[in-house]
GROMACS .gro file of C-alpha atoms in nm:
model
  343
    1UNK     CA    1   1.514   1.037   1.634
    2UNK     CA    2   1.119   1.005   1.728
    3UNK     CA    3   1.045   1.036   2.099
    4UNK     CA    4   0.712   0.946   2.041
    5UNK     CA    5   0.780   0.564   1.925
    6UNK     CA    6   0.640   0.308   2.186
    7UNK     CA    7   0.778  -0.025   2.246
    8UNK     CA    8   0.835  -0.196   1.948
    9UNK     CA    9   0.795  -0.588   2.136
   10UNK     CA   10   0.451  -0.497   2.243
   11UNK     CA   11   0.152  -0.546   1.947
   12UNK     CA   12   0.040  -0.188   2.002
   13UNK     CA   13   0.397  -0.109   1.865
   14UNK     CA   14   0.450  -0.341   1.581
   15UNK     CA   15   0.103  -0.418   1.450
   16UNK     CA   16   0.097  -0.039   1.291
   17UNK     CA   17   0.404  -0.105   1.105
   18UNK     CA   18   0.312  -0.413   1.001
   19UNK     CA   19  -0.033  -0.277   0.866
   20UNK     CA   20   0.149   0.058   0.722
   21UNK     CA   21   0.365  -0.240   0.525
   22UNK     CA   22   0.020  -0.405   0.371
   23UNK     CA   23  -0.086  -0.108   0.295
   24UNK     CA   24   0.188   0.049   0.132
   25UNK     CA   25   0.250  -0.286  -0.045
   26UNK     CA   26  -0.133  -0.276  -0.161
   27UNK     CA   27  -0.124   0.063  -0.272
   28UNK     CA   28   0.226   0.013  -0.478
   29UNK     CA   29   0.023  -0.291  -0.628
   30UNK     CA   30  -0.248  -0.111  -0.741
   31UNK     CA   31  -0.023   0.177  -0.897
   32UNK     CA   32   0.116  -0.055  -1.086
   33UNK     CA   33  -0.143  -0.310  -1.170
   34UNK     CA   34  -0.467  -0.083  -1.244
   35UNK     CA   35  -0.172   0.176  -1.360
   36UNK     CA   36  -0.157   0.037  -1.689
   37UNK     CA   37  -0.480  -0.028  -1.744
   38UNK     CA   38  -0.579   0.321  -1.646
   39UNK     CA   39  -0.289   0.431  -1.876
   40UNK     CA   40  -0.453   0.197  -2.194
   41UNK     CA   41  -0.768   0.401  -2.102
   42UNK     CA   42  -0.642   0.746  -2.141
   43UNK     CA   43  -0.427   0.621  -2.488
   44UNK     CA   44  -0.788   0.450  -2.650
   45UNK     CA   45  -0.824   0.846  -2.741
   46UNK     CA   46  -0.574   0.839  -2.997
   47UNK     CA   47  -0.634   0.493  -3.168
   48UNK     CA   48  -0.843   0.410  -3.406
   49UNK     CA   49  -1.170   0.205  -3.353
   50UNK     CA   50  -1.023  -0.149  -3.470
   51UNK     CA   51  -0.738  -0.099  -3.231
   52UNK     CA   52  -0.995  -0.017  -2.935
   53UNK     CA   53  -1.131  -0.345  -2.908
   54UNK     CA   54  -0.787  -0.495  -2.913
   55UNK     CA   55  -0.696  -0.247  -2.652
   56UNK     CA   56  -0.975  -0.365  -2.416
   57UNK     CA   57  -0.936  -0.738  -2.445
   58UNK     CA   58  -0.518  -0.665  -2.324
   59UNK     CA   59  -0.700  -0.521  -2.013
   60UNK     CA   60  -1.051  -0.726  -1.991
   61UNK     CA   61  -0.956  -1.023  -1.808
   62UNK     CA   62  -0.732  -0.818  -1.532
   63UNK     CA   63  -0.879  -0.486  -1.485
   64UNK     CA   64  -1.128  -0.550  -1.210
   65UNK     CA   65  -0.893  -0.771  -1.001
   66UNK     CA   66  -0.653  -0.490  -1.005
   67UNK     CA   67  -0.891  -0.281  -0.823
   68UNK     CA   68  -0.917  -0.508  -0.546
   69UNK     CA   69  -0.579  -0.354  -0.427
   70UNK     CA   70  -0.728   0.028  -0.377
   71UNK     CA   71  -0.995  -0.171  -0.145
   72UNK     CA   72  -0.757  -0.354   0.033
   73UNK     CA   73  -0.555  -0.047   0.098
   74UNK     CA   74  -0.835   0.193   0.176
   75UNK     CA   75  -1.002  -0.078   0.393
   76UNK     CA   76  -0.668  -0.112   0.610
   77UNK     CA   77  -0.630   0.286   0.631
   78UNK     CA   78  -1.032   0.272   0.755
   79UNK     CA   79  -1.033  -0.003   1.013
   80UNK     CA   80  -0.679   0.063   1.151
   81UNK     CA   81  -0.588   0.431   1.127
   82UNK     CA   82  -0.894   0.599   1.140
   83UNK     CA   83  -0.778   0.918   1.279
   84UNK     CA   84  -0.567   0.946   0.943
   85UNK     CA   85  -0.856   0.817   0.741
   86UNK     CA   86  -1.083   1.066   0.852
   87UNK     CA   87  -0.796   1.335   0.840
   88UNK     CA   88  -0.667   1.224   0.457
   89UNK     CA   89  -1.028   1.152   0.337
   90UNK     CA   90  -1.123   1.503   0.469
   91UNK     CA   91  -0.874   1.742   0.334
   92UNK     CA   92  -0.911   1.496  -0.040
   93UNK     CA   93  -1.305   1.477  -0.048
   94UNK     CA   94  -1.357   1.654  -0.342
   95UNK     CA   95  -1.061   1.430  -0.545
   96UNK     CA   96  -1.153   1.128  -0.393
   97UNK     CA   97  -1.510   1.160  -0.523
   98UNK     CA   98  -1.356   1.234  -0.871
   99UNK     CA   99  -1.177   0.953  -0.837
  100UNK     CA  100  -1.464   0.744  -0.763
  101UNK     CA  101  -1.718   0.875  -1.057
  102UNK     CA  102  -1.390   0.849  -1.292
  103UNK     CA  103  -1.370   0.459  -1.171
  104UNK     CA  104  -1.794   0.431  -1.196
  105UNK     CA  105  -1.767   0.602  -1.487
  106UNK     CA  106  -1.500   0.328  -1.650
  107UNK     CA  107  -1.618   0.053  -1.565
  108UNK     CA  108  -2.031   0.106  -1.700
  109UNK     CA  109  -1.860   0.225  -1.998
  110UNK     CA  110  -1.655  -0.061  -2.005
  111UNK     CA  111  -1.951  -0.331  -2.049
  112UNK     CA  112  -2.158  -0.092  -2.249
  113UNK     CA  113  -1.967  -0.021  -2.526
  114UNK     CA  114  -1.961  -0.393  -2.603
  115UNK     CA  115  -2.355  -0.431  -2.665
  116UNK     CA  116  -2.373  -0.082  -2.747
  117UNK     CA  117  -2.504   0.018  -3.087
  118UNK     CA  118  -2.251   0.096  -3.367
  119UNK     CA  119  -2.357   0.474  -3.338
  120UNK     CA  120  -2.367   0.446  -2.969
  121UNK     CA  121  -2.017   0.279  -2.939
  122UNK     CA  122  -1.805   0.572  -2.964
  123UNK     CA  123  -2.016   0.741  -2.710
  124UNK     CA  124  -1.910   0.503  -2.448
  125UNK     CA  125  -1.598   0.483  -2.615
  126UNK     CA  126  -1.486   0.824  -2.523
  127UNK     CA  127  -1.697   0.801  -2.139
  128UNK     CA  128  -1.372   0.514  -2.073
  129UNK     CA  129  -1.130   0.768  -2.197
  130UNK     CA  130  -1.297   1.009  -1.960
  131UNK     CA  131  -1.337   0.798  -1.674
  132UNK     CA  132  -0.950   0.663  -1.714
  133UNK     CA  133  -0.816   1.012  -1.732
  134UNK     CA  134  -1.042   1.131  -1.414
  135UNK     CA  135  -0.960   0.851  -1.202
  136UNK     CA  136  -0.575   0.892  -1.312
  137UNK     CA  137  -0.525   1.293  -1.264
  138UNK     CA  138  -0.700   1.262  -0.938
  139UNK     CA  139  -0.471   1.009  -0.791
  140UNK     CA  140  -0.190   1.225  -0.903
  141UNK     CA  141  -0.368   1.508  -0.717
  142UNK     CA  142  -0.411   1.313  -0.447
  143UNK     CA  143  -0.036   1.221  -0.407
  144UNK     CA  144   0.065   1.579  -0.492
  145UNK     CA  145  -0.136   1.677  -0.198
  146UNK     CA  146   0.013   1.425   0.047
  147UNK     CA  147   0.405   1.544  -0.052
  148UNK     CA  148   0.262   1.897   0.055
  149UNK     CA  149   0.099   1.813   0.357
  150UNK     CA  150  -0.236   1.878   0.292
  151UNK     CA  151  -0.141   2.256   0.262
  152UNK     CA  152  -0.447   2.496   0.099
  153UNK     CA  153  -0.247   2.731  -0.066
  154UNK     CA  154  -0.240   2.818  -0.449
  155UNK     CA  155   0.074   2.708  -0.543
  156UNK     CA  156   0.064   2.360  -0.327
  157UNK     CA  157  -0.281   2.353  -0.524
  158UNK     CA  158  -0.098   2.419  -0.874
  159UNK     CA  159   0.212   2.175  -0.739
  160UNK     CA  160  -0.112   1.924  -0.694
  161UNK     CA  161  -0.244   1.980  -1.028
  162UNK     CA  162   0.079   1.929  -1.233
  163UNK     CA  163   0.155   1.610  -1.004
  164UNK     CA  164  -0.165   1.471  -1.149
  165UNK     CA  165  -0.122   1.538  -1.484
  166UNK     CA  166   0.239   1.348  -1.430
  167UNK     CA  167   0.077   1.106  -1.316
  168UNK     CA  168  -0.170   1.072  -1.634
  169UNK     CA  169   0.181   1.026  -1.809
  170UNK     CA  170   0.287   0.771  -1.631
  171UNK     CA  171   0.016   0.590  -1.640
  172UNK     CA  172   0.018   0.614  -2.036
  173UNK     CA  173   0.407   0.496  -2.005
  174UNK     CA  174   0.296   0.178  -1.847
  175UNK     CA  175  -0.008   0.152  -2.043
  176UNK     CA  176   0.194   0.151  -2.389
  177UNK     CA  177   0.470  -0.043  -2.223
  178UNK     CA  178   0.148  -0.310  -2.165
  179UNK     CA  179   0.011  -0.324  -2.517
  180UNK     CA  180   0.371  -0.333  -2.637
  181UNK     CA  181   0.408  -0.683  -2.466
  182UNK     CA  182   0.028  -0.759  -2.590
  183UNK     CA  183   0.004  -0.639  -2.883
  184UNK     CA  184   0.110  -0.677  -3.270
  185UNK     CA  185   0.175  -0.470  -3.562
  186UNK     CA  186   0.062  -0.139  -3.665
  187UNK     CA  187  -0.090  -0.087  -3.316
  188UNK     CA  188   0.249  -0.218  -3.135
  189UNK     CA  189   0.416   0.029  -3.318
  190UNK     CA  190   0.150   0.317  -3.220
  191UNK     CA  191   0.273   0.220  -2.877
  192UNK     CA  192   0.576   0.273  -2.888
  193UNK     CA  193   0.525   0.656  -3.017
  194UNK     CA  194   0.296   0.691  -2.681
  195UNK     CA  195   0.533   0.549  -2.494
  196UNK     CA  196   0.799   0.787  -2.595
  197UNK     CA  197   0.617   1.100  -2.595
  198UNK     CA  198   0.466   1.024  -2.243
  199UNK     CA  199   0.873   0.905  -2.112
  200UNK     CA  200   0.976   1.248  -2.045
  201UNK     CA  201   0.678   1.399  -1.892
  202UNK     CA  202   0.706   1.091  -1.634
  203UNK     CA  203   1.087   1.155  -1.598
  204UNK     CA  204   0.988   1.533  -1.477
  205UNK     CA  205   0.696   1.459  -1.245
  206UNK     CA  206   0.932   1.214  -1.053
  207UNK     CA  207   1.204   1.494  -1.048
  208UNK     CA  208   0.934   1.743  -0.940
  209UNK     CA  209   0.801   1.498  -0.642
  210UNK     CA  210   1.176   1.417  -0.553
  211UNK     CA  211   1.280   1.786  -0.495
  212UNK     CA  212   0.926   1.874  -0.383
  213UNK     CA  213   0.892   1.627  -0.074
  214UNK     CA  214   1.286   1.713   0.128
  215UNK     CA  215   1.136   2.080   0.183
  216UNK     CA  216   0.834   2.039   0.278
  217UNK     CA  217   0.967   1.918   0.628
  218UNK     CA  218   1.316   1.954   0.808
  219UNK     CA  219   1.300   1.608   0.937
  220UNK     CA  220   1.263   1.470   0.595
  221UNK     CA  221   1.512   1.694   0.455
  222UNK     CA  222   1.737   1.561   0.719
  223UNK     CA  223   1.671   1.228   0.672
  224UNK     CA  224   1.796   1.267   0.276
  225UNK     CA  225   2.068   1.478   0.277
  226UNK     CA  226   2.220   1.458   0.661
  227UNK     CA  227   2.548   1.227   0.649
  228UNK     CA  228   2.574   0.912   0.610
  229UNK     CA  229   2.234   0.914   0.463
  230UNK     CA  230   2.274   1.095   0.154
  231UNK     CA  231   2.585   0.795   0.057
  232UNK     CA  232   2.344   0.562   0.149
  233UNK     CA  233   2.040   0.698  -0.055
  234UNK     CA  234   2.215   0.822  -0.339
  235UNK     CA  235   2.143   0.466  -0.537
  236UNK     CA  236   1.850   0.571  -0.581
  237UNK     CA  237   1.795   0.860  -0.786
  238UNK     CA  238   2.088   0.712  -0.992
  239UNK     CA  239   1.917   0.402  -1.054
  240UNK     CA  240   1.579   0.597  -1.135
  241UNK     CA  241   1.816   0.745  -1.400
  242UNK     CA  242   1.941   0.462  -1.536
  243UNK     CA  243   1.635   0.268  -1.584
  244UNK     CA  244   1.464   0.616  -1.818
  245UNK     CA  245   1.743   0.576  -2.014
  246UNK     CA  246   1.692   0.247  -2.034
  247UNK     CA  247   1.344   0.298  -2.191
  248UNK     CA  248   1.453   0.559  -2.382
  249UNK     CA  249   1.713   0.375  -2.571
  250UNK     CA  250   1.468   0.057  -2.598
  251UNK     CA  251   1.216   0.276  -2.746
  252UNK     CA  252   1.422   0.417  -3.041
  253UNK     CA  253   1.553   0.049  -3.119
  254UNK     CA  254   1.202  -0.103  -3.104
  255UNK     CA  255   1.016   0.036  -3.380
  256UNK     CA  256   1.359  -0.130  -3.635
  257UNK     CA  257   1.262  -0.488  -3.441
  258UNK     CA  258   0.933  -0.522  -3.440
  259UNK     CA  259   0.874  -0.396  -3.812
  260UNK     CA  260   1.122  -0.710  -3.871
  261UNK     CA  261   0.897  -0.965  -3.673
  262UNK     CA  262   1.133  -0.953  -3.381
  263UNK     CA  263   0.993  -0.943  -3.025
  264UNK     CA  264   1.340  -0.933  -2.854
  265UNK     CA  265   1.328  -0.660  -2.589
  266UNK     CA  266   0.921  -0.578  -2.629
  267UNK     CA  267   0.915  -0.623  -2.215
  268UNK     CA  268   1.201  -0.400  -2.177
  269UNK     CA  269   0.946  -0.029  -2.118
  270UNK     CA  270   0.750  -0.204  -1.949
  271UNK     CA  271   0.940  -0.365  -1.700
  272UNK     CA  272   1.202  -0.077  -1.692
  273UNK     CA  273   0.880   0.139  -1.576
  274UNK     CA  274   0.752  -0.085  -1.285
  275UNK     CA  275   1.132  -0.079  -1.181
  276UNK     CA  276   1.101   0.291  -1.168
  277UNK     CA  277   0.772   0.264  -0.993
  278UNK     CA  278   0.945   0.059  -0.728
  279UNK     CA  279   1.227   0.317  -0.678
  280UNK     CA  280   0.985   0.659  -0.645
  281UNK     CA  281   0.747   0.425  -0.375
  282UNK     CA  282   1.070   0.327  -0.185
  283UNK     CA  283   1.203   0.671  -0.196
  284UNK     CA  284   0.858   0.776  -0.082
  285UNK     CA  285   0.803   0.566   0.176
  286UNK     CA  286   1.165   0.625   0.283
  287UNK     CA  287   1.092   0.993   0.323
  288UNK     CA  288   0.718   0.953   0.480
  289UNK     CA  289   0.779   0.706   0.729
  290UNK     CA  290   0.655   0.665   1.056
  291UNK     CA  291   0.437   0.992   0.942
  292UNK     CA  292   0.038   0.881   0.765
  293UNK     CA  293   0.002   1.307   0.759
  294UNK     CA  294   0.377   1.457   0.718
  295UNK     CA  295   0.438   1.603   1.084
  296UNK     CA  296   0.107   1.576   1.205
  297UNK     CA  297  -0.070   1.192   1.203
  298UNK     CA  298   0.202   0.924   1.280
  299UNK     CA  299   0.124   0.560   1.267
  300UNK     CA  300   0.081   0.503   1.579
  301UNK     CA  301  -0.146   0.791   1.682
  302UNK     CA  302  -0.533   0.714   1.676
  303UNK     CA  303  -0.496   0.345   1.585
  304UNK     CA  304  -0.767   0.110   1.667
  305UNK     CA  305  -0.724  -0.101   1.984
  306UNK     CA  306  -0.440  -0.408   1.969
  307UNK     CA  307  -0.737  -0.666   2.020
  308UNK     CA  308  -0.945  -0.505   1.700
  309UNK     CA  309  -0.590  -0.539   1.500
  310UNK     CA  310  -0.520  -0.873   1.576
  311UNK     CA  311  -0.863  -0.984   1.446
  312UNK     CA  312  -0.808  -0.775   1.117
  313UNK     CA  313  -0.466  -0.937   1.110
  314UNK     CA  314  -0.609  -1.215   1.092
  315UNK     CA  315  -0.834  -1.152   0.807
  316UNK     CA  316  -0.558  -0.990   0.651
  317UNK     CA  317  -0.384  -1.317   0.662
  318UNK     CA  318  -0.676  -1.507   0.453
  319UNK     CA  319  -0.764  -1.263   0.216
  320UNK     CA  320  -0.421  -1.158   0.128
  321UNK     CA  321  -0.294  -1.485  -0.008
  322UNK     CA  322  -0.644  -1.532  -0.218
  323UNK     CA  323  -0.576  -1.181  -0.385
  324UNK     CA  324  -0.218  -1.288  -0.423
  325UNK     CA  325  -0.334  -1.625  -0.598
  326UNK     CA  326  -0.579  -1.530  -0.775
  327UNK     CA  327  -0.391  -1.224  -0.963
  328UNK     CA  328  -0.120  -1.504  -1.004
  329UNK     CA  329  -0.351  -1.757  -1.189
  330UNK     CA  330  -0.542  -1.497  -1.441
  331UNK     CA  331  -0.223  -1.352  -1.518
  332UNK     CA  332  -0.083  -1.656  -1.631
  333UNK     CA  333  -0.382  -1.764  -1.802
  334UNK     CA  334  -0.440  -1.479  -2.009
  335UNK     CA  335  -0.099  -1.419  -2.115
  336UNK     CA  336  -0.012  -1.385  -2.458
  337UNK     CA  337  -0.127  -1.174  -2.691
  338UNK     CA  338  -0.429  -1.012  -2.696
  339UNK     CA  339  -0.708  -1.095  -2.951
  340UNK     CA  340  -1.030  -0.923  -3.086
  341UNK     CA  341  -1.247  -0.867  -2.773
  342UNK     CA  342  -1.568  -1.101  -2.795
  343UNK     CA  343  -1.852  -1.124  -2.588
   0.00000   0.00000   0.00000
């Protein structure tokens, strides 16, 4: 189908894949992981001031580690593709660098509101709302702007824009989904109203991003809906399906539960939504691969040399496993539910 694949026995052919896998894999892991935690940031807005420092201690112990996946996965794109770094960093400068002050932005607010004054608390307060949202719509912009192809025009612009705000929701679907699991009483319940009004909006950006990325290439239109493909990928999209309703019906019959002390289901949005993270990545990176830029970049154009990958292979190899360990062990220390946050 691609002429311009090289032997796949030789390390110049498989060592791109293999880093395009890590990468993918790192970025999926940070969607999902700093996700919610982006998503409890955008949701403090609406909560009162008790339930703000019982939304920060769900997220305290985890939220930096999660970050370490965007580094992992930038790094990789920097050291290994840099022809598609400097070409994907280029055409997203300006949403990258909102991206970044949203994340700067988060995290100073994050320690300062702690020692902050009481009249300086809601100050910083509402600077992690702002950060959280930032950092969120501009991945979403970012993504939007990939599906498109970089393209410059209004509407791909507008597409951009509405990706990122769909992205805001989803990142409020997994962020209520979190604090339902964390969380008890009047603020579990408040979750469960964010999580439903911010289903739909999620269910629409992935509908907009499926029909969106098929035409904005022939070769990935062909690879969806040419035979036998289209039997083979239609799973998907019904799956996708299946799990929103699945966190729509949990949803309705939560609020009846947990006002009777009963925690039966509470992992159900949550879990439901990382399962419909994992579908729209693999549908993604279905439709993407072996292109870094749709039709322009591939993975194995303007890669570094096979001797410079094997020695970041090798550091892969190291690092990976501590990141993988360590996410592991806090996780399962600070399980359970969260607490008032203390200092």
């Amino acid at each position: 189908m691609y002429d311009f694949i090289p032997d796949l026995s030789q390390p110049a052919g498989w060592m791109p894949i293999v880093f395009m896998g890590v990468m993918g894999l790192a970025m999926l892991a940070y969607v999902v992981l700093d996700g919610y935690d982006l998503g409890v940031g955008v949701l403090m807005r609406r909560a009162s001031e008790d339930d703000k420092d019982t939304m920060i201690a769900s997220i305290g112990p985890f939220w930096d580690a999660n970050e370490t996946w965007l580094v992992l996965g930038i790094g990789i794109l920097l050291t290994v593709f840099p022809l598609a770094h400097g070409e994907i960093l280029g055409a997203l400068y300006l949403p990258v660098a909102l991206m970044l002050v949203g994340l700067t932005l988060r995290g100073v607010a994050f320690d300062f509101r702690v020692k902050a004054r009481a009249r300086h608390k809601p100050a910083w307060n509402r600077a992690f709302y702002a950060g959280s949202l930032l950092a969120s719509w501009s991945q979403g912009y970012m993504l939007g702007a990939l599906i498109t192809g970089f393209a410059g025009d209004i509407w791909s612009m507008l597409f951009s824009a509405a990706i990122g705000l769909a992205l805001v929701a989803a990142y409020c679907l997994l962020g209520a989904g979190w604090l339902i699991i964390k969380t008890e009483g009047a603020l579990q319940l408040q979750a469960v109203q964010w999580a439903r009004g911010s289903l739909w909006f999620t269910a629409a950006g992935i509908a907009a991003i499926s029909l969106a990325t098929p035409l904005v290439s022939q070769s990935i239109f062909d690879k969806w809906f040419a035979f036998p493909y289209i039997v083979l990928l239609l799973p998907i999209p019904l799956a996708t399906l299946i799990l929103l309703l699945v966190i729509g019906r949990s949803l309705r019959r939560l609020p009846v539960r947990l006002a009777q002390g009963n925690e039966y289901g509470a992992w159900v949005p949550f879990g439901a939504t990382v399962g419909v993270f994992l579908l729209a990545f693999y549908g993604l990176a279905y439709s993407l691969f072996p292109w870094l830029v749709i039709d322009r970049i591939h993975l194995w154009q303007g890669t570094t040399s096979p001797g410079s990958m094997g020695v970041i292979l090798a550091g892969a190899l190291v690092v990976l496993p501590m990141i993988v360990g360590y996410t592991v062990f806090a996780y399962r220390v600070f399980w359970g539910k969260s607490t008032t946050l203390k200092y």
